[in-house]
Structures are given as structure tokens and as C-alpha cells.
Short mmCIF file of C-alpha atoms in Angstrom, two decimals:
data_model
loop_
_atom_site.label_atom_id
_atom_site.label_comp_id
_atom_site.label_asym_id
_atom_site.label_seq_id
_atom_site.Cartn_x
_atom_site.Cartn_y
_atom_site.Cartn_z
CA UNK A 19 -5.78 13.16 22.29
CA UNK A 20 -3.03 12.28 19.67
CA UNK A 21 -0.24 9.14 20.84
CA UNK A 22 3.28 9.03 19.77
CA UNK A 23 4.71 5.54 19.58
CA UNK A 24 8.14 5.38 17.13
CA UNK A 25 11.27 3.39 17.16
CA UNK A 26 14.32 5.42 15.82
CA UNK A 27 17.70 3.57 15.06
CA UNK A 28 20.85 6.26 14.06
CA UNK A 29 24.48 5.64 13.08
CA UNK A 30 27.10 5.21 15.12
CA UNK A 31 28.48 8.45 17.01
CA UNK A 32 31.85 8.38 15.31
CA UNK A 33 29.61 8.79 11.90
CA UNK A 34 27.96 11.21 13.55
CA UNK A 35 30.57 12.98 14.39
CA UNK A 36 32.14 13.17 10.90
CA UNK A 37 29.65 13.08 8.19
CA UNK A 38 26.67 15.38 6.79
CA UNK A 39 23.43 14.71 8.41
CA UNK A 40 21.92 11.81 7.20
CA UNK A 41 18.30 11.42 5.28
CA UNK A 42 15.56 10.32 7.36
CA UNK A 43 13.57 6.80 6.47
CA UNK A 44 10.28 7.04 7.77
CA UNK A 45 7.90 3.90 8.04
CA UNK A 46 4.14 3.76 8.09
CA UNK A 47 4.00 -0.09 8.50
CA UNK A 48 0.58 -2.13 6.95
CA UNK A 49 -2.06 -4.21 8.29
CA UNK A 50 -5.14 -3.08 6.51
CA UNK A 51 -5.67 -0.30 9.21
CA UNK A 52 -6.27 -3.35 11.57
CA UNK A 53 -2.90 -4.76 12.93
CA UNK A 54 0.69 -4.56 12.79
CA UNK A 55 3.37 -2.49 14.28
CA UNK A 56 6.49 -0.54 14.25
CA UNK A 57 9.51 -2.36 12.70
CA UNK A 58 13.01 -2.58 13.71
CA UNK A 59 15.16 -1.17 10.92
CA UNK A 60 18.62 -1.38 12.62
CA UNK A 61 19.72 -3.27 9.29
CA UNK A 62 18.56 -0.51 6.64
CA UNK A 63 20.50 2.06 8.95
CA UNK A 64 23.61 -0.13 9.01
CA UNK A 65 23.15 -0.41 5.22
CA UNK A 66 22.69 3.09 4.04
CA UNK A 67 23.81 5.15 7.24
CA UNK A 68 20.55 6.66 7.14
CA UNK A 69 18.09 7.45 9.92
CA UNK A 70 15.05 5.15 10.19
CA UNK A 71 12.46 5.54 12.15
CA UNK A 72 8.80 3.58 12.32
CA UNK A 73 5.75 4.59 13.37
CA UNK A 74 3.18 3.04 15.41
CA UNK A 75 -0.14 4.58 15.43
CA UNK A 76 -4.22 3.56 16.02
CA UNK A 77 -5.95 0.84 14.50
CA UNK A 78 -9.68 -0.40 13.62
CA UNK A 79 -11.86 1.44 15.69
CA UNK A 80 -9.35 3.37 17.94
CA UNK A 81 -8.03 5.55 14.46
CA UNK A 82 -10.80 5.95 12.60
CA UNK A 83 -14.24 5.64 14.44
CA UNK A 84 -16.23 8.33 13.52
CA UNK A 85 -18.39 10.71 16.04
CA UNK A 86 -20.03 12.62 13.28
CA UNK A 87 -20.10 13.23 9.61
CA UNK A 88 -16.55 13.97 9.39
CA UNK A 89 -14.27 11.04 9.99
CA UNK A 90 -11.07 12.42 12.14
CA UNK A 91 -8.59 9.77 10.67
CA UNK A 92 -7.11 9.44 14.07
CA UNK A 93 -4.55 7.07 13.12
CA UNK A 94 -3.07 9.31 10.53
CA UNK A 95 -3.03 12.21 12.40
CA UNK A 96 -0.46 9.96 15.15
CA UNK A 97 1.46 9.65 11.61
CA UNK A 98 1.82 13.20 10.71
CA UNK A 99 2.49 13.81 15.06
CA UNK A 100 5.34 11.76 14.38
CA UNK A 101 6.50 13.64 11.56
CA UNK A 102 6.15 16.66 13.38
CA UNK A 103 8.00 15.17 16.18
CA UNK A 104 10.73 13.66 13.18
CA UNK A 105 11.04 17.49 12.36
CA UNK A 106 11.89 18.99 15.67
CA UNK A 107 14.23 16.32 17.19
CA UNK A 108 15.88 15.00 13.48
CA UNK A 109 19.47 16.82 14.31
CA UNK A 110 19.84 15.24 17.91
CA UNK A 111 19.78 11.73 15.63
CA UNK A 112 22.48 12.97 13.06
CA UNK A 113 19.05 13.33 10.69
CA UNK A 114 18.64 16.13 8.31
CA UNK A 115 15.01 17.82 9.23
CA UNK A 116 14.86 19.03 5.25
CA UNK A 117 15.52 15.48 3.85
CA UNK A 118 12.50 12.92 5.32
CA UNK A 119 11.07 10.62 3.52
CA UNK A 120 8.07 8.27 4.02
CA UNK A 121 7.18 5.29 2.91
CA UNK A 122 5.26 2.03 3.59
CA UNK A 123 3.39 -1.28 2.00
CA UNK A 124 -0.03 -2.42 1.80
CA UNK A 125 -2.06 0.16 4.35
CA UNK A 126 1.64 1.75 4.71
CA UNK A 127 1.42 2.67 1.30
CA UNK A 128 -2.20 3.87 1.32
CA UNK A 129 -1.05 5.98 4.72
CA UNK A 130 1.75 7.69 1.93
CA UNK A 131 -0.66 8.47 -0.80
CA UNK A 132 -2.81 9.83 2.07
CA UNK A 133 -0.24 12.47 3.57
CA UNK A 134 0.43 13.46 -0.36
CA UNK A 135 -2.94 14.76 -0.76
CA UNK A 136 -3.92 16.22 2.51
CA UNK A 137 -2.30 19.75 3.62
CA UNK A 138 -1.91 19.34 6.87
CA UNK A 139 1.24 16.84 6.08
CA UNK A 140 2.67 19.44 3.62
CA UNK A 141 5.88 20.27 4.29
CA UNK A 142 6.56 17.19 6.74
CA UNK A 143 8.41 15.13 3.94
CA UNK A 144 10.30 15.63 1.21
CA UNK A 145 10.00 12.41 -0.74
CA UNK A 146 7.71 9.59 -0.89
CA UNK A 147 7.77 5.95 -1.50
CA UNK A 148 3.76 3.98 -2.56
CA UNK A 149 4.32 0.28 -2.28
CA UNK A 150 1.69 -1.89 -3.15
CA UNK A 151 -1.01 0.69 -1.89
CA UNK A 152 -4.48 -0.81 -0.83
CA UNK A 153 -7.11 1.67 -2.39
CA UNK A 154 -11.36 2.06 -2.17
CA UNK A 155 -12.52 -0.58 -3.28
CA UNK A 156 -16.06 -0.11 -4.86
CA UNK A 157 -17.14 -3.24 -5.88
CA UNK A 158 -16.71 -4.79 -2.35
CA UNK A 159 -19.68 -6.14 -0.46
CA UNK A 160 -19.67 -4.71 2.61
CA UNK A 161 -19.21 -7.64 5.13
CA UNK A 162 -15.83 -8.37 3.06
CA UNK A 163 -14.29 -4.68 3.00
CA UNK A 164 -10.43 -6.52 3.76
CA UNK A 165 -9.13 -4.23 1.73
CA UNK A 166 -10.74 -0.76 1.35
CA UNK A 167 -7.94 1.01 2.69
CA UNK A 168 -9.44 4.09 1.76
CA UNK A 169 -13.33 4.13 2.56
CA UNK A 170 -16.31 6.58 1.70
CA UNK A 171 -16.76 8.34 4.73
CA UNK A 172 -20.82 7.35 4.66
CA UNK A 173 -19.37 3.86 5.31
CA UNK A 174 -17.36 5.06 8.49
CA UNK A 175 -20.09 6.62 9.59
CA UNK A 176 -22.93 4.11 8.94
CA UNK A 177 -20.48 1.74 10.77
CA UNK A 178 -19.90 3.46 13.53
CA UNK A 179 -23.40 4.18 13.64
CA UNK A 180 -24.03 0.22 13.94
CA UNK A 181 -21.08 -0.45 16.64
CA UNK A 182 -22.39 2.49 18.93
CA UNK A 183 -26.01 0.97 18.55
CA UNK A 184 -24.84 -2.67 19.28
CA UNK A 185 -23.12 -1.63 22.29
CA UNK A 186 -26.45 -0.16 23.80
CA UNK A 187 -24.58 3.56 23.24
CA UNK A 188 -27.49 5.18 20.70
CA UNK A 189 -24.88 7.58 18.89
CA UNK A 190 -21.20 7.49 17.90
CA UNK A 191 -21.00 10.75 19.96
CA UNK A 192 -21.96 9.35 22.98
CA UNK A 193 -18.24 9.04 23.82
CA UNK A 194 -19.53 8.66 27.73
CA UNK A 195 -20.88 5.44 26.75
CA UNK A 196 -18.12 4.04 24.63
CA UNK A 197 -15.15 4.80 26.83
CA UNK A 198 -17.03 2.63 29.69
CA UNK A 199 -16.58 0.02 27.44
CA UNK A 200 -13.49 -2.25 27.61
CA UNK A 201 -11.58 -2.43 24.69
CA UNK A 202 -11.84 -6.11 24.40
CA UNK A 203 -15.61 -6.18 23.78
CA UNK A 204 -15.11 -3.19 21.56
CA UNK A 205 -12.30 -4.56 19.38
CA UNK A 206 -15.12 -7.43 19.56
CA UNK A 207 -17.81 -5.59 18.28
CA UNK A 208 -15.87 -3.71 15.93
CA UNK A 209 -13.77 -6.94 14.05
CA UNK A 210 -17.63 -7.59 12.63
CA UNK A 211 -17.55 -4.09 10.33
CA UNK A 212 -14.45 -2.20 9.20
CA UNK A 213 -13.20 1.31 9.95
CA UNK A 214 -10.22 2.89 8.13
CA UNK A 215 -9.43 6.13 6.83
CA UNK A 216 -11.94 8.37 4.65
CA UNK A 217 -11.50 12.14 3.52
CA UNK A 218 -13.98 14.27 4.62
CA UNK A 219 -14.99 15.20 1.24
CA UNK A 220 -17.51 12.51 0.05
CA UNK A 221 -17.05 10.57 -2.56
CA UNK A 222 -13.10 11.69 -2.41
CA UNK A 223 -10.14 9.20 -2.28
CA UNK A 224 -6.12 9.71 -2.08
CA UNK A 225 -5.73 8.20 -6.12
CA UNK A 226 -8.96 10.54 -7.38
CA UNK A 227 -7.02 13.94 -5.78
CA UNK A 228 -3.66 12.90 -7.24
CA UNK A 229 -5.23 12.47 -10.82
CA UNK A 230 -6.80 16.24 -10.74
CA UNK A 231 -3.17 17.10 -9.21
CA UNK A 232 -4.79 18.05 -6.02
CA UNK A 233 -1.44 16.78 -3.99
CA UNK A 234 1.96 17.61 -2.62
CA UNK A 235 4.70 16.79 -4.99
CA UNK A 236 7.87 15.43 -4.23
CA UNK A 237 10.09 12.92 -5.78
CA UNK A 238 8.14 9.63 -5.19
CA UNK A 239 8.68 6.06 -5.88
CA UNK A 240 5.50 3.66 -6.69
CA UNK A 241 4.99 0.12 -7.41
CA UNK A 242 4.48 -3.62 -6.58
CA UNK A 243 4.43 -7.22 -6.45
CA UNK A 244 4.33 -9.25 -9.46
CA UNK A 245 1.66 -11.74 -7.53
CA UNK A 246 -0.53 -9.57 -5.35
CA UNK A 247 -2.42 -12.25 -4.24
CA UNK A 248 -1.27 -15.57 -5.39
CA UNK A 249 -1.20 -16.61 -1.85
CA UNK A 250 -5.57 -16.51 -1.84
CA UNK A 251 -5.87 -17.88 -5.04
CA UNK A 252 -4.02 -21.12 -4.13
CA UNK A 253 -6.21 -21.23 -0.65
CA UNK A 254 -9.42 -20.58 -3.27
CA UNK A 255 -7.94 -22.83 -6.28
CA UNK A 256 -5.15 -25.33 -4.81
CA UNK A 257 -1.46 -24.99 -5.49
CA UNK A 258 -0.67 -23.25 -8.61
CA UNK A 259 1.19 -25.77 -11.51
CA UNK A 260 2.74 -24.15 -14.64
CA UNK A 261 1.76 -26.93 -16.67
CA UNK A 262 -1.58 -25.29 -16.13
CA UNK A 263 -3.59 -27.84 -14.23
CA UNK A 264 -7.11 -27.29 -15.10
CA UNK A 265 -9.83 -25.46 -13.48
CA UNK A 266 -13.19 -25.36 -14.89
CA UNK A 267 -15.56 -22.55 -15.65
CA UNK A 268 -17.50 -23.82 -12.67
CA UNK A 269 -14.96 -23.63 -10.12
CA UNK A 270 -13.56 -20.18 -11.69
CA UNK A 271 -17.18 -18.55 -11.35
CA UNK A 272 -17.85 -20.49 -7.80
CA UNK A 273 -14.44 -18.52 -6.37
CA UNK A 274 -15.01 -15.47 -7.87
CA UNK A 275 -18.29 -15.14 -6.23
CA UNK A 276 -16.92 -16.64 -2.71
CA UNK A 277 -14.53 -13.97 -3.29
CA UNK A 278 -17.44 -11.06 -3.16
CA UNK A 279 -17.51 -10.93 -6.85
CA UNK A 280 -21.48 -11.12 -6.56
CA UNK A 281 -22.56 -8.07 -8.81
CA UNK A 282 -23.38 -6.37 -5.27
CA UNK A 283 -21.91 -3.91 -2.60
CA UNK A 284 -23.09 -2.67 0.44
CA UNK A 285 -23.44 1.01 0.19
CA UNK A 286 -24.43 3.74 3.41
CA UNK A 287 -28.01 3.38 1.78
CA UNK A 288 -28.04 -0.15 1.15
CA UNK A 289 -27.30 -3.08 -1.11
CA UNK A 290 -26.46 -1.47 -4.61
CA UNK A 291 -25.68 -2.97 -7.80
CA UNK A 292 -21.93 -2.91 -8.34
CA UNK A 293 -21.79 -4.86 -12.05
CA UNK A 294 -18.63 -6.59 -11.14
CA UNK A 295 -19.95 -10.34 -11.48
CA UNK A 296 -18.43 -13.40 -13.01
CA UNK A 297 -19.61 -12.98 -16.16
CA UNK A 298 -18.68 -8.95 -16.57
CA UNK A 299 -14.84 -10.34 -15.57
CA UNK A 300 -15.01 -13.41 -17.74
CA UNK A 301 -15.18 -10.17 -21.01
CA UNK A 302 -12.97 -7.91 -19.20
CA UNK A 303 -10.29 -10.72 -19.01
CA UNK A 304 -10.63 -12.97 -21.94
CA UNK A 305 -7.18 -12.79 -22.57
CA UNK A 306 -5.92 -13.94 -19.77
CA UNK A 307 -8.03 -16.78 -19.62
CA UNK A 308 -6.75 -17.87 -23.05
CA UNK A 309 -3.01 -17.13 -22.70
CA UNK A 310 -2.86 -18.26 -19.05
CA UNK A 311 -5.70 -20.14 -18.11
CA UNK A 312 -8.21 -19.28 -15.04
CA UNK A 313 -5.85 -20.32 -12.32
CA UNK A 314 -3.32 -17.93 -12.93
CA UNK A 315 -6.34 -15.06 -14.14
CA UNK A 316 -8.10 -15.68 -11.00
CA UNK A 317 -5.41 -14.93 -9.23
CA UNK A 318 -4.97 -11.39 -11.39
CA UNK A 319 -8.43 -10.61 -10.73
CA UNK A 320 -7.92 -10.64 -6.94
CA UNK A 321 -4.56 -9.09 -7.08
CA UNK A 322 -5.83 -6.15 -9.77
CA UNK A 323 -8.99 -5.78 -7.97
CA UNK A 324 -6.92 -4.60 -5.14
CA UNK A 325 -3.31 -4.20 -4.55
CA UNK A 326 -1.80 -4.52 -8.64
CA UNK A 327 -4.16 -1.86 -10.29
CA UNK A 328 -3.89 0.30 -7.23
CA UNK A 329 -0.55 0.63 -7.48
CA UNK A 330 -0.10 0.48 -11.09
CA UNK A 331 -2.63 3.46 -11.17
CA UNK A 332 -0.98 5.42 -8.48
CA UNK A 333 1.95 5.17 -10.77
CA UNK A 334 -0.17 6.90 -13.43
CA UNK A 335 -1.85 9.23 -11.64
CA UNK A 336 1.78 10.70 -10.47
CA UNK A 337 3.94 10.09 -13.65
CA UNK A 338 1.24 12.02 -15.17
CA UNK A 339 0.88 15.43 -13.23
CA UNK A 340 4.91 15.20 -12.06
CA UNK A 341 8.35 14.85 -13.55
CA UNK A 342 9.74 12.55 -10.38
CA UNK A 343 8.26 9.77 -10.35
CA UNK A 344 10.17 6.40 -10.22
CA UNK A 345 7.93 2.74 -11.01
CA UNK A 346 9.44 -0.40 -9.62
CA UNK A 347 7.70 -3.99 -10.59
CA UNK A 348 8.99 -6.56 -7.78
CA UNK A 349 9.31 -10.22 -9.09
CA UNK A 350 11.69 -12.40 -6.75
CA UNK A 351 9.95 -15.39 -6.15
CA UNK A 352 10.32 -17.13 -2.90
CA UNK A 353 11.85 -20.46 -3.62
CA UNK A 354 9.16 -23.34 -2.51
CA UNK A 355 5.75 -21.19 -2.48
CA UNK A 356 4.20 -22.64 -4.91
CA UNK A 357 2.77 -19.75 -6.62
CA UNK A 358 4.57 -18.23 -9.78
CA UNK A 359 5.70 -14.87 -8.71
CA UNK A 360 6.12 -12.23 -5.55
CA UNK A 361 3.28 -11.89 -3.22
CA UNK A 362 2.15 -9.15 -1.71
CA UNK A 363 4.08 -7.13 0.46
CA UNK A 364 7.25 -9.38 -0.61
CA UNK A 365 9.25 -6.15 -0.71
CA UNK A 366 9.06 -4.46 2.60
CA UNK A 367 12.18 -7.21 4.09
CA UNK A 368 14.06 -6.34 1.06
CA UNK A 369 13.85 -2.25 1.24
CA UNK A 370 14.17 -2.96 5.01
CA UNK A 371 17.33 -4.84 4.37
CA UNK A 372 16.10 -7.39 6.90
CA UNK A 373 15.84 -10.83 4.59
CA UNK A 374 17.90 -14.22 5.18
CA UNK A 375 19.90 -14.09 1.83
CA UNK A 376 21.20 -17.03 0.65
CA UNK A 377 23.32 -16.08 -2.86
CA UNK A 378 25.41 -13.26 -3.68
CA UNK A 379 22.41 -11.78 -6.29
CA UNK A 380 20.04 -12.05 -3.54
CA UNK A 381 22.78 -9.55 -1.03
CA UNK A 382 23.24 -7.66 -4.10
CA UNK A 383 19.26 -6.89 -4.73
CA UNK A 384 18.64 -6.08 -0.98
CA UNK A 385 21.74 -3.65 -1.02
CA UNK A 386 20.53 -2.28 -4.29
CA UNK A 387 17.08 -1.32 -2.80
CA UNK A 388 18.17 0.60 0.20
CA UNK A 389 20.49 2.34 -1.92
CA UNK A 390 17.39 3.32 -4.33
CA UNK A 391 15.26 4.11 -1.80
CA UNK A 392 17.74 6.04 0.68
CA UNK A 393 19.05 7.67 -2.29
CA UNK A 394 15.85 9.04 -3.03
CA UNK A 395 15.85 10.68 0.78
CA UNK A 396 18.95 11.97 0.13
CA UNK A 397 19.20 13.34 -3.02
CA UNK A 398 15.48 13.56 -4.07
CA UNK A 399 16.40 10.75 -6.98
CA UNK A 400 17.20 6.53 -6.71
CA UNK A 401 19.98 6.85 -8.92
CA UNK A 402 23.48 7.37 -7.13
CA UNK A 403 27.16 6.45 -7.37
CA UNK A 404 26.63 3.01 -5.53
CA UNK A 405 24.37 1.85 -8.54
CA UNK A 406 25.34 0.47 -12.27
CA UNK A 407 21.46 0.78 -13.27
CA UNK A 408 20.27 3.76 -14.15
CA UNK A 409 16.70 3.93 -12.80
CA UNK A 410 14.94 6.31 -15.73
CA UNK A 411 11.75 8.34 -14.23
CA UNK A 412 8.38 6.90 -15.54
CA UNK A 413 5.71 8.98 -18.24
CA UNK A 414 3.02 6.96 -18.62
CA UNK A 415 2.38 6.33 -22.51
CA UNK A 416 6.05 7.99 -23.01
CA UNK A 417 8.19 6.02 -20.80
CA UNK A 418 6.33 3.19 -19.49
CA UNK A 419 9.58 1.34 -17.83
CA UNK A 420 9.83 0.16 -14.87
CA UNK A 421 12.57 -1.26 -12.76
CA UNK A 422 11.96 -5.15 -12.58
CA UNK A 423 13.62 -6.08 -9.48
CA UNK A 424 15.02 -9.25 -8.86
CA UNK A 425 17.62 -11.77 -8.21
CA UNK A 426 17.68 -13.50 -11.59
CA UNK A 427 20.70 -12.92 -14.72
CA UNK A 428 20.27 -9.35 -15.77
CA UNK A 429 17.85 -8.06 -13.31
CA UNK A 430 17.44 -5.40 -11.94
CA UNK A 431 16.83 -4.10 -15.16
CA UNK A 432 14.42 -1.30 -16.32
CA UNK A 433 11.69 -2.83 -18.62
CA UNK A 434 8.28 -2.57 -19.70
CA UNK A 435 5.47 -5.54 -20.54
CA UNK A 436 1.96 -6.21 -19.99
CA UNK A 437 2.20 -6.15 -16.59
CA UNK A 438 3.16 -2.80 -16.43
CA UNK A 439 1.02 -1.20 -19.26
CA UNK A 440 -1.77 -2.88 -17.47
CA UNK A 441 -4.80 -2.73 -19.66
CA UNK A 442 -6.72 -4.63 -17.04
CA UNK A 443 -6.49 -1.86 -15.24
CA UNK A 444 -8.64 0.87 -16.97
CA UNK A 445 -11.71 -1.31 -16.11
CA UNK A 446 -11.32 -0.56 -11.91
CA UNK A 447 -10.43 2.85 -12.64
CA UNK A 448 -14.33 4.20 -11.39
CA UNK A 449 -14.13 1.25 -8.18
CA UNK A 450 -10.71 2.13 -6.89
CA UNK A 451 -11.26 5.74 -6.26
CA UNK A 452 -10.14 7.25 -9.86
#
């Protein structure tokens, strides 16, 4: 059976009353497919007069354990049931049914791309916004899968296949077995593998059926943090120190491999040779090392072997098959972190509208995101009235821009660099689902 858990905040009944029905802001929160939960978004409402609403749905084993060879994505289907739900019941809410948008972070984001490509979501939405999706990762060994937000559905099944076995159940379709089970010893068993969502087509991800254009398009926003994860490269490496504090060859190569970079994954048939090793990424980013040294490198490798390349592809894959597409690079960094840049999901509080501001640029690049991003619900573009900077749409390799967003002199500003052009990238193209 489907579940419908969502938290809806409207305006006020006098607006109600006396304006045009307001764009709908729809949440898929992250987590990795593992944890978190449905957000309050009374303060983006306030902000933008729009109507929010966010979604709870199943996790881990309860979405996406598999009973045969087709994975039924469980928690995604409670996404689109809320949609559908969103759809029917939108008016009573002062919501306009034909103006919905979704959007999320981190597994959020990776729920978005998700509804884009498959058809049973078509039509539930009307915009889109990717931020910081996680994506397959291919080079992962399988007892470190954090991140494959997007898995081959072999690996759900093998892994169901092993949880329904260690439980004494045989099969995953011995459902009799399983539901005797409380869910403490199966969130047990099952926090020792991973389960999130796969397509039923093998070998098919969300970012490999937006390249061919296999997708529903609508005006779309896509981007990310500046410092995916800077946060596990200073637990890996120490604190990070722009004078560029030293770290050896040794200690680069020893975290890298801690990190899974070990040449290997685990695959549904076994242990397979992946190629990604510390010697493969000391070629692929030379220049890094030599412009920024292997602290702040390491920390790109993590960040583009995930979240950063994920998105920054996404972005590629959609500015290249559609005409409304809208990049965003987020760089505000939180004062005392002691890394050199945003960290992943760093953006969610500000779209939200929900972060302690403490200057008038930091009010004024909160207010401009909900703007951008209900404006894009609204009007199927960012760019409104409310906003000085013209957000332009992004062609990859004609328009590379992006909006930089952050709380610094002159920013937000639309801009392009290194970052965004991503050369790195093009290497985890064939491991990220491409």
C-alpha cells in the first residue's frame, strides 16, 4: 500500500481571498534515501505568498526493497501520491493545480531528476528545481554505497536477496516472513547494505535518460555547492588552511583509498575492477594538485565524485536537449567552518528562507532565492519584477553562466569559471550514470 505524509503551509485567508492562486512549492527533502523528513516552510510561504508543501515518504528498506527483478521504488511512488493528492486538493489551499513545482537537495534532488524521466509523474509538475543531486555512483565499493542515490537495480536485488537470507526468510518475496519481523531488527539488518531507488531498466539511471532526452521537460533549475564535501575532507585531512598546509603524497593516496578509491566495486556478480585508484586520479587531476595543492583536490575528488559533477552534469544533460534551463553555483561560506567554501546541501535554509541572517546582504540573498525559485513556479522563469539580476538560461558550450550566489560585493552575479565548465567532470561521466 502507498502512505501519504505532507505538511502544507498557505497564505493568510485575506490573501486568499484577494489574489490569483498562488504557485505550489513542493519539497522532496534528502537523506541519502535513509533519513530525514518533511520540513516546515512557513517562512518561504510568508516570503513569496506561495504554497509549500513537503513530503514525507519511505526510507532504506521500507521504499525500495525489492521482491523481484523489478525494484517498485516505493518511496517515490508516496512522492508522486502526494503530487497526485497536491493536484486534487491545490484550490482548497489558494494553490494553482497547473503551476507545481518540485524541488529538493541531495536525495531530494535525485527524487526530482527521477520524476523528470519516469511517465508516471508526467503531468504532476510543471517546473523543476535539481540541487546538488546524488547520482550512481560506479566506482563505489559496495560496503560504502553512501551515496548511490540512484542504484543498478541488480544491486537492489542482490541486497535484498542478502537481508531476506540473513533474516532466516530464503526470498525477498517471502513477504510472510519479513512482515513478522520487527522493524527494529530489520532497519538493523538492513543499515549493513543499502537500498535506494533503481529503474527497472538495467543499466538505466535518471542523468543517462535525460542525455538521450528521454524526460519530461519543464522549466528547471540545477546546481550546487561550491564545497560538496569539504566537511569529509577536513575529518580525512584536518582543518583546511589557505596558506596551504602541506599534505604529502602519502597521506593524499592513504585517504583516497580509506575513501573507497581502491580500483574496486562490488558489482551483483562480484568484486569488479572499477580503475578509479589513486594513481588514475593523481593524472586525471594534476592540475589541481599543482594550482591548489592535495588538501583542497582531495576534497574536489570527493565532492566531484559525487554531489559537484552530478549536478554540474545534470546541468548539461538539460541545457543541452531544452531551452529552460537555469544553473546556479552556491558559494556563501559559513563564517567559522573552517573549510573554504559552501558545503553540501548549504542551500536548502536559504531557498527555504529559514536561515539566522545576520547582515542586510545575507536577508537580501535569502529573499533573492525564494523569489528565483517561486518565480520559476509561477511564471515558468526565475527572473521577475522583484529582481535587479537578470538570471540568463544556461547552453552548455554557448552560455556556460551561472548564477554565483552569495552574500559578498557584487554577488549574485551571473558568471562562468572553472568550476562551472568543469573539465573534471568528463572523466565520471561513464560512473555517474551518463
Amino acid at each position: 500500500e502507498d502512505c501519504l505524509f505532507l505538511n502544507v503551509f498557505m497564505p493568510s485567508a485575506a490573501s486568499i481571498a484577494t489574489a490569483r492562486p498562488a504557485p505550489v512549492l513542493v519539497e522532496i527533502h534528502g537523506g541519502g534515501f535513509q533519513g530525514g523528513r518533511a520540513s516546515q516552510l512557513w517562512n518561504l510561504t510568508r516570503a513569496t505568498g506561495a504554497v509549500t508543501v513537503s513530503i514525507q515518504y519511505r526510507l532504506n528498506v521500507f521504499g525500495f526493497f525489492s521482491t523481484g527483478v523489478v525494484p517498485p521504488i516505493l518511496g517515490l511512488r508516496d512522492q508522486r501520491l502526494a503530487l497526485q493528492w497536491v493536484r486534487d486538493n491545490a484550490p482548497a489551499f489558494g494553490g494553482d493545480r497547473n503551476h507545481v513545482m518540485i524541488y529538493g537537495s541531495s536525495a531530494g534532488g535525485a527524487s526530482v531528476a527521477g520524476h523528470l524521466v519516469l511517465p508516471e509523474s508526467a503531468g504532476l509538475f510543471h517546473a523543476a528545481a535539481i540541487e546538488s543531486p546524488g547520482g550512481h555512483q560506479g566506482w563505489m565499493p559496495g560496503t560504502q554505497r553512501t551515496d548511490d542515490d540512484w542504484m543498478s537495480t541488480k544491486m537492489v536485488v542482490m541486497f535484498s536477496t542478502q537481508l531476506a537470507t540473513s533474516l532466516g526468510c530464503g526470498t525477498p518475496s517471502n513477504l510472510t516472513c519479513l512482515r513478522a519481523i520487527d522493524m527494529q531488527t530489520l532497519s538493523a539488518a538492513a543499515g549493513k547494505l543499502r537500498f535506494a531507488p533503481a529503474l527497472a531498466r538495467e543499466g538505466s539511471y535518471p542523468l543517462g535518460l535525460i542525455r538521450r532526452g528521454e524526460y519530461t521537460r519543464v522549466p528547471t533549475i540545477v546546481g550546487g555547492q561550491s564545497c560538496e564535501s569539504c566537511i569529509h575532507a577536513k575529518a580525512a585531512l584536518g582543518p583546511y588552511e589557505p596558506t596551504g598546509r602541506p599534505i604529502s603524497k602519502a597521506s593524499f593516496d592513504a585517504a583516497l583509498l580509506k575513501a573507497g578509491f581502491n580500483g574496486t566495486m562490488l558489482s551483483a556478480s562480484g568484486q569488479n575492477e572499477s580503475g578509479v585508484s589513486p594513481e588514475l586520479l593523481e593524472v586525471w587531476y594534476a592540475k589541481r594538485i599543482a594550482t591548489e595543492g592535495r588538501w583542497r583536490t582531495f576534497a574536489r575528488i570527493l565532492s566531484d565524485s559525487g554531489h559537484a559533477c552530478s549536478a554540474a552534469l545534470h546541468a548539461q544533460a538539460l541545457g543541452a536537449t531544452s531551452s529552460s534551463v537555469w544553473r546556479y553555483f552556491f558559494e556563501f561560506k559559513k563564517p567559522g567552518s573552517g573549510v573554504p567554501g559552501a558545503c553540501h546541501g548549504a542551500q536548502r535554509t536559504w531557498v527555504n528562507a529559514a536561515v539566522r541572517t545576520t547582515t542586510p546582504s545575507q536577508l537580501d540573498l535569502e529573499q533573492s532565492m525564494a523569489n528565483w525559485w517561486s518565480s520559476l513556479g509561477a511564471r515558468g522563469n526565475p527572473n521577475g519584477p522583484f529582481e535587479s539580476v537578470e538570471w540568463t538560461a544556461y547552453v552548455p558550450g554557448v552560455s556556460d553562466d551561472a548564477m554565483f550566489l552569495d552574500a559578498q560585493p557584487g554577488l549574485p552575479a551571473m558568471n562562468a569559471s572553472v568550476d562551472t565548465k568543469r573539465e573534471e567532470c568528463e572523466h565520471w561521466k561513464g560512473y555517474l550514470g551518463w
